[in-house]
mmCIF file of C-alpha atoms in Angstrom:
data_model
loop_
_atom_site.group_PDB
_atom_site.id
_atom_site.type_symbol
_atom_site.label_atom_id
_atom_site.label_comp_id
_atom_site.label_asym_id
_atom_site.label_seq_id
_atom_site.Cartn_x
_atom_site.Cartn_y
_atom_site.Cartn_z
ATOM 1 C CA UNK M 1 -16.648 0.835 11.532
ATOM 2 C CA UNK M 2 -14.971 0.680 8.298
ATOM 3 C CA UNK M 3 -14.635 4.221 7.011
ATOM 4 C CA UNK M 4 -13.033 6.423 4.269
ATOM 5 C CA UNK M 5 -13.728 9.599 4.296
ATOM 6 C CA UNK M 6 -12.595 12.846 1.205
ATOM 7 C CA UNK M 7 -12.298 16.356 1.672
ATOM 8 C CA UNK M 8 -10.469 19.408 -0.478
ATOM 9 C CA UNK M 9 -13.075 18.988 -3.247
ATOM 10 C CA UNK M 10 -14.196 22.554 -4.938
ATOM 11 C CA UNK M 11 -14.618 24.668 -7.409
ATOM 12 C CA UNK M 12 -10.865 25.739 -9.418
ATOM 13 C CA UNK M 13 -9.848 27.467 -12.401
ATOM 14 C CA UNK M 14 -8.535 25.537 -15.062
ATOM 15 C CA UNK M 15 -4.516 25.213 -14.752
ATOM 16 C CA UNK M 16 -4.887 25.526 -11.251
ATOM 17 C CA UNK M 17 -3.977 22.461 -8.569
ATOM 18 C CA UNK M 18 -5.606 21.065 -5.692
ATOM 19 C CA UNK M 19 -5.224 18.499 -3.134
ATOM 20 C CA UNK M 20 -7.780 15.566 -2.259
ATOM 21 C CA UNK M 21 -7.588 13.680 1.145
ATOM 22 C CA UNK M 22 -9.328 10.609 2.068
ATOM 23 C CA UNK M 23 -9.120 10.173 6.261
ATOM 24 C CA UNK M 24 -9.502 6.137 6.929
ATOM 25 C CA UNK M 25 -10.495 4.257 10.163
ATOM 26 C CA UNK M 26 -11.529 1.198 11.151
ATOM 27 C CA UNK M 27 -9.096 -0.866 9.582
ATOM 28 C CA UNK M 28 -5.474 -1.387 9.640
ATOM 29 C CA UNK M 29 -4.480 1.524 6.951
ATOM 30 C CA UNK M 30 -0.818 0.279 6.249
ATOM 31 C CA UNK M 31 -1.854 -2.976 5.197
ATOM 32 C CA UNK M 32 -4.041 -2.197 2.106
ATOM 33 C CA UNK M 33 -3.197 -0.648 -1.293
ATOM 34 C CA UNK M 34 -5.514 2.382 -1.837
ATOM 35 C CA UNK M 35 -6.471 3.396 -5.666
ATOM 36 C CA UNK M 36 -8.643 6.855 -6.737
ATOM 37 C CA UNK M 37 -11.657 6.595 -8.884
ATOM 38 C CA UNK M 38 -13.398 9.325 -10.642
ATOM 39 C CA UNK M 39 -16.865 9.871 -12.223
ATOM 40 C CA UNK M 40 -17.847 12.825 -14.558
ATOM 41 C CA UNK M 41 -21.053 14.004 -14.414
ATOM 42 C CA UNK M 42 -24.048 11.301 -15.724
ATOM 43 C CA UNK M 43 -20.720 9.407 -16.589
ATOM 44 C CA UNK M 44 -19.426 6.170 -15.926
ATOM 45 C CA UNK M 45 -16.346 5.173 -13.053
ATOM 46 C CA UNK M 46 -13.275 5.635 -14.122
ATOM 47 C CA UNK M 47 -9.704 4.630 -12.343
ATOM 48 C CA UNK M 48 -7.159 7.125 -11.819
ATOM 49 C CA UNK M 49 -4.664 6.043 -10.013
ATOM 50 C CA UNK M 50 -3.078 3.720 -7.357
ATOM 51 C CA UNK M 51 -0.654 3.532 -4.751
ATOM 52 C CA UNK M 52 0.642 0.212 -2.739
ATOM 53 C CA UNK M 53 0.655 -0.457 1.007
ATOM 54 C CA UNK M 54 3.277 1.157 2.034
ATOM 55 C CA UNK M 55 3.905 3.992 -0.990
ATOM 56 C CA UNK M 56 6.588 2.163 -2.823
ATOM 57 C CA UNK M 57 4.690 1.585 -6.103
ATOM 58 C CA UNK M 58 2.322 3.912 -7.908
ATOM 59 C CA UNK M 59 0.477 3.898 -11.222
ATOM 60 C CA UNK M 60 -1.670 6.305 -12.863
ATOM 61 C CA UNK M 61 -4.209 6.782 -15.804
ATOM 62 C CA UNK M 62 -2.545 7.705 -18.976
ATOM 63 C CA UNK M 63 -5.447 10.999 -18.347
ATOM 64 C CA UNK M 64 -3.932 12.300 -15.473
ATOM 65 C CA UNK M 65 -0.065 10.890 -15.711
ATOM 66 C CA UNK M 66 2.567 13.639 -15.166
ATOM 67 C CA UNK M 67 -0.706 16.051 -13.922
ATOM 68 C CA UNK M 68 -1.599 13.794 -10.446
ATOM 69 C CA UNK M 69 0.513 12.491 -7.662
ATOM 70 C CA UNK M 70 -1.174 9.798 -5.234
ATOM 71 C CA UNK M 71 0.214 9.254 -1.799
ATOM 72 C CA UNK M 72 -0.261 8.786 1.513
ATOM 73 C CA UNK M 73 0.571 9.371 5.473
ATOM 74 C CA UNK M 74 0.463 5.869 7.374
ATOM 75 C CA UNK M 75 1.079 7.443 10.639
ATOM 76 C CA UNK M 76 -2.217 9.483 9.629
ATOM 77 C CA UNK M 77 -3.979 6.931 8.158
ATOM 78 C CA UNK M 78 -4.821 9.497 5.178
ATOM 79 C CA UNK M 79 -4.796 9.245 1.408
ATOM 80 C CA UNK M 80 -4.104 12.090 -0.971
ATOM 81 C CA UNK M 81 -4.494 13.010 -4.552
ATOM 82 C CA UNK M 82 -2.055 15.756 -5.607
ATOM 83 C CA UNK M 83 -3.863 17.636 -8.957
ATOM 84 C CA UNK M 84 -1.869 20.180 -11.177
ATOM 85 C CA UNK M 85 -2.501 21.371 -14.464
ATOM 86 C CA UNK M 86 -6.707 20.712 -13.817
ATOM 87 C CA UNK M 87 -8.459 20.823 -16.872
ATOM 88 C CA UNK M 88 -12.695 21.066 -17.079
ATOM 89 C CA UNK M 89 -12.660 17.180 -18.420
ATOM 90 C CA UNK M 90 -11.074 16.357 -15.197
ATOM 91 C CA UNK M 91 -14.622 17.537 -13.286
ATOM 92 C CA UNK M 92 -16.196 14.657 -11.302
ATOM 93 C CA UNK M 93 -16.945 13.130 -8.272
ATOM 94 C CA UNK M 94 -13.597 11.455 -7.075
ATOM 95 C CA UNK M 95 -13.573 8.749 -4.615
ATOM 96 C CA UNK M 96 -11.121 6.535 -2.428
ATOM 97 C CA UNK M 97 -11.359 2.997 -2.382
ATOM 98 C CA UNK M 98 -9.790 0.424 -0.492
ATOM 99 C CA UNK M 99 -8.743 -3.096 -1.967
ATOM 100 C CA UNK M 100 -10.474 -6.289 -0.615
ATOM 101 C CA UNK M 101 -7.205 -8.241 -0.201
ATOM 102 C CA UNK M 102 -3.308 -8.242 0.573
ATOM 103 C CA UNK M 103 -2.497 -6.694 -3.171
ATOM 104 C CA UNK M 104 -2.737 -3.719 -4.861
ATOM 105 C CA UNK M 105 -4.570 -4.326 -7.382
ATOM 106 C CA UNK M 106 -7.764 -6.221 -6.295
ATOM 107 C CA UNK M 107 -11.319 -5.359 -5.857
ATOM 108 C CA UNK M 108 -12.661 -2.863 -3.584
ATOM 109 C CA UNK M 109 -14.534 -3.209 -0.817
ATOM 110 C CA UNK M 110 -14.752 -0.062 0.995
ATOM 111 C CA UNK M 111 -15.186 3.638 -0.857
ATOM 112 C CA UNK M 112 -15.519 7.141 0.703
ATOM 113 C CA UNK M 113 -18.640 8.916 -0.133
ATOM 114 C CA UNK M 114 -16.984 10.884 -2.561
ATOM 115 C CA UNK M 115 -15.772 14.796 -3.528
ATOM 116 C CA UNK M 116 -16.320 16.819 -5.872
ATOM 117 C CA UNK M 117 -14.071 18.051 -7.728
ATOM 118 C CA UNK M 118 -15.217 21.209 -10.490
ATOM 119 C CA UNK M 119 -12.796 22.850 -13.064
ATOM 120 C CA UNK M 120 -14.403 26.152 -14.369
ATOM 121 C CA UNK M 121 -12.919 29.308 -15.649
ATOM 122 C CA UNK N 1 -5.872 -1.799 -22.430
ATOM 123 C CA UNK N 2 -8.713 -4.239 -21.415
ATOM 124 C CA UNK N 3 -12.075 -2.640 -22.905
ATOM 125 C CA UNK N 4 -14.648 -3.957 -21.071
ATOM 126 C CA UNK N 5 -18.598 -3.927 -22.922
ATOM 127 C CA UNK N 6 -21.717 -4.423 -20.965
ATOM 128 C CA UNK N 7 -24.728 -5.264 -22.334
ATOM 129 C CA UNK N 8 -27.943 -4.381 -22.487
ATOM 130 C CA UNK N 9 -27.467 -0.291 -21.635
ATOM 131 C CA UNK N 10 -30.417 -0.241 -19.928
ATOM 132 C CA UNK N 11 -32.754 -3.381 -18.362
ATOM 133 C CA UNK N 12 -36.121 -2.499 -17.705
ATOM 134 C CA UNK N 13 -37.997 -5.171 -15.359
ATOM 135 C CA UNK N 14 -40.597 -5.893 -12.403
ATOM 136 C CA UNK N 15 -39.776 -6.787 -8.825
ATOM 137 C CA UNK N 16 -39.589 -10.818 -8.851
ATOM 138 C CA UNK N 17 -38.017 -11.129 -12.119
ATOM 139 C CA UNK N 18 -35.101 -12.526 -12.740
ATOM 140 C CA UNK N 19 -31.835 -10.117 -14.027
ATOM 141 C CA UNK N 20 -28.989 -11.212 -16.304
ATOM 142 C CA UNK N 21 -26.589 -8.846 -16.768
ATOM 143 C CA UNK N 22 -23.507 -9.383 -19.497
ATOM 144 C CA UNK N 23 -20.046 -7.935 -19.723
ATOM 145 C CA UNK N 24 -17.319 -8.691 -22.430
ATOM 146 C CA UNK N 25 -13.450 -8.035 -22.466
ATOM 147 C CA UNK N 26 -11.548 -7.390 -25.235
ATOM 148 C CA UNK N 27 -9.070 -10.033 -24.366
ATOM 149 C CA UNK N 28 -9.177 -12.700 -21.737
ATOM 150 C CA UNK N 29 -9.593 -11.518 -17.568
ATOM 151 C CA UNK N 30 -6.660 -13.059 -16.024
ATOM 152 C CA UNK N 31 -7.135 -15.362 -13.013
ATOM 153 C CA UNK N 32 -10.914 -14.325 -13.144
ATOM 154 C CA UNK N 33 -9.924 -10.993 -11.842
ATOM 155 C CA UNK N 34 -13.812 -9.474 -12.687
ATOM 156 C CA UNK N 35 -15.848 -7.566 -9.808
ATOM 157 C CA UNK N 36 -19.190 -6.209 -10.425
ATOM 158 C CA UNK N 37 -20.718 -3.018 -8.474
ATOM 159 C CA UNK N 38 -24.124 -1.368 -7.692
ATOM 160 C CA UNK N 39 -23.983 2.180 -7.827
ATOM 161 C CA UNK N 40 -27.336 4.121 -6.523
ATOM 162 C CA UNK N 41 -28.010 7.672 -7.421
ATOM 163 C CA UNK N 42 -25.978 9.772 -5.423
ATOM 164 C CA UNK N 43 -24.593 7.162 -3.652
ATOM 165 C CA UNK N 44 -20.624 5.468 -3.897
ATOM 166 C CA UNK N 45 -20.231 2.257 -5.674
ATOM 167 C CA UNK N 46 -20.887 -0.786 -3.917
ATOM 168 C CA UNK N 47 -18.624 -4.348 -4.445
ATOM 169 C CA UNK N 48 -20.906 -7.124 -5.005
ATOM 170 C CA UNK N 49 -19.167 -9.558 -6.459
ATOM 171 C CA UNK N 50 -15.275 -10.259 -6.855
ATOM 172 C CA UNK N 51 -13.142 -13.128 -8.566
ATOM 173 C CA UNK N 52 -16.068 -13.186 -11.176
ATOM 174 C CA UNK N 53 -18.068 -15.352 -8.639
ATOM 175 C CA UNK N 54 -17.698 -14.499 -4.950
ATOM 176 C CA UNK N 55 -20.346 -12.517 -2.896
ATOM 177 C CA UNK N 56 -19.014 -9.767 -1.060
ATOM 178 C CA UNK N 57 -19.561 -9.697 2.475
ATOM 179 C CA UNK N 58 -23.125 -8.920 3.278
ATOM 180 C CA UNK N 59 -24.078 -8.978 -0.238
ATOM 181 C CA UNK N 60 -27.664 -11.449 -0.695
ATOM 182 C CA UNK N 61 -27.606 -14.736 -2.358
ATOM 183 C CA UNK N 62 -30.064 -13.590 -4.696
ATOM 184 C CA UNK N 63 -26.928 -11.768 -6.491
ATOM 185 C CA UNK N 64 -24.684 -14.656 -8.177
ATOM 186 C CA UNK N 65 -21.773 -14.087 -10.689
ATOM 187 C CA UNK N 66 -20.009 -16.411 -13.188
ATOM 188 C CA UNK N 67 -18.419 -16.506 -16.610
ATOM 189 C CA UNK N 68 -13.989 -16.964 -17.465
ATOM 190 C CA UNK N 69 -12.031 -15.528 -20.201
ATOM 191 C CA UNK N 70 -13.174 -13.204 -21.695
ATOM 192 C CA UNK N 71 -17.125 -13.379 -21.062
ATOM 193 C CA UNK N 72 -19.307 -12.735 -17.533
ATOM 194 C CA UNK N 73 -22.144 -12.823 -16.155
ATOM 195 C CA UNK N 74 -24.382 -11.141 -13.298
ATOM 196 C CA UNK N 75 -27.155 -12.920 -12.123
ATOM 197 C CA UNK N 76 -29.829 -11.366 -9.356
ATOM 198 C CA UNK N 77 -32.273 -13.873 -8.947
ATOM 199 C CA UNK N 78 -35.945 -12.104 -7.826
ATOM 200 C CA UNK N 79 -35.384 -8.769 -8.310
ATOM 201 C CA UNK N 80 -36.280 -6.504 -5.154
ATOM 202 C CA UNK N 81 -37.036 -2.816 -5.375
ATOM 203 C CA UNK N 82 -33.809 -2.000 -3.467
ATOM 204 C CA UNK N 83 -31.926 -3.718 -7.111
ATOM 205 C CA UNK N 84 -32.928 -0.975 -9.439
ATOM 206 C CA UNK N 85 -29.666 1.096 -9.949
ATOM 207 C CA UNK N 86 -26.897 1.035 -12.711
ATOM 208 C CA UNK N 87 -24.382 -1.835 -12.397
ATOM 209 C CA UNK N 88 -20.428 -1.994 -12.968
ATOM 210 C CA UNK N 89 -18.139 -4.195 -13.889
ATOM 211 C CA UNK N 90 -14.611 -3.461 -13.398
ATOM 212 C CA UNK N 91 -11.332 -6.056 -14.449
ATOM 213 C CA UNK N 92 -8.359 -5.661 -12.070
ATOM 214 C CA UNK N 93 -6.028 -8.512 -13.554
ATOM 215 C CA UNK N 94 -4.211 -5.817 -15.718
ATOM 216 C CA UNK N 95 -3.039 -2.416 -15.595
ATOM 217 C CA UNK N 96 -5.292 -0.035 -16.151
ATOM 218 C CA UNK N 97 -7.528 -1.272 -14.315
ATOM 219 C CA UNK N 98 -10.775 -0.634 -16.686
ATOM 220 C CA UNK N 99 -14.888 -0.237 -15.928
ATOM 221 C CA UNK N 100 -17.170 -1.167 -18.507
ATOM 222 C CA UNK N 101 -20.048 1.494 -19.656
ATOM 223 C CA UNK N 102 -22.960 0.046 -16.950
ATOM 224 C CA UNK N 103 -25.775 -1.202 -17.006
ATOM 225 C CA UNK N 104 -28.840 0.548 -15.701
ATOM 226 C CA UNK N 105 -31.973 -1.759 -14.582
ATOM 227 C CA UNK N 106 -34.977 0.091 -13.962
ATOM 228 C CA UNK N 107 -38.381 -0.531 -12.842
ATOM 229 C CA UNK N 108 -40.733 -1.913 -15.709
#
């Protein structure tokens, strides 16, 4: 079936970096544009970034802009968030989500079951 | 920056009612680009409904959407006890895409 799946959450020190992945299947991977959401603890969803089909166009969340690089592997069918410079406001729960349709920015359908992602000296 | 308000914070109800659920841009949605979510504790987001008024696939038709412009709506019909949980809506017609706050509905 349908399926995104993240890893590489943890615990990190603040100015430290780490890498999310999100592993998809069941669906033609190149096709779709893929975005990152995050949500803090008790918080609300936030959007972080967002990469098109096939890599050429990324945007980002003025929060995380020159800090996080999104990209991806379509011969591995894999997502990944690039973090530098973590601060502890960048704690959450981050998740991949696929878009519904042919463009990158549209609603999304699928999302991963989310990983969790804790900045703490 | 689209800022997105929903309203009320919280929605407290009983199984059969009826739940109407509001959510405001700052400036007008283009092309109706407006999805709502259900989020369950400890659970991911789930799309209900996209394009302001289109079920997702699977979703019941107790769950309707409407609303243009600037002003939306989500609609859930009978409430079942599988509803309760906080509610999203997100605009994707601009960059950044933007979430409103939620809205929680809980059991009366």
């Amino acid at each position: 079936q349908v399926q995104l799946v993240e890893s590489g959450g943890g615990v990190v020190q603040p100015g430290r970096s780490l890498r999310l992945s999100c592993a998809a299947s069941g669906f033609t991977f190149s096709s779709y544009g893929m975005h990152w959401v995050r949500q803090a603890p008790g918080k609300g969803l936030e959007w972080v970034a967002v990469i098109s089909y096939d890599g050429s166009n990324k945007y980002y969340a003025d929060s995380v802009k020159g800090r996080f690089t999104i990209s991806r592997d379509n011969s591995k069918n894999t997502l990944y968030l690039q973090m530098n410079s973590l601060r502890a406001e960048d704690t959450a729960v981050y998740y991949c989500a696929k878009v519904r349709g042919m463009v990158t920015n549209d609603a999304f359908d699928i999302w991963g079951q989310g990983t969790m992602v804790t900045v703490s000296s | 920056e689209i800022v997105l308000t929903q309203s009320p914070g919280t929605l407290s109800l009983s199984p059969g009612e009826r739940a109407t659920l509001s959510c405001r841009a700052s400036q007008s949605v283009s092309s109706s680009y407006l999805a709502w979510y259900q989020q369950k504790p400890g659970q991911a987001p789930r799309l209900l409904i996209y394009g302001a008024s289109s079920r997702a696939t699977g979703i019941p038709d107790r769950f309707s959407g409407s609303g243009s412009g600037t002003d939306f709506t989500l609609t859930i019909s009978r409430l079942e006890p599988e509803d309760f949980a906080v509610y999203y809506c997100q605009q994707y017609g601009s960059s950044p895409l933007t979430f409103g706050p939620g809205t929680k509905v809980d059991i009366k």
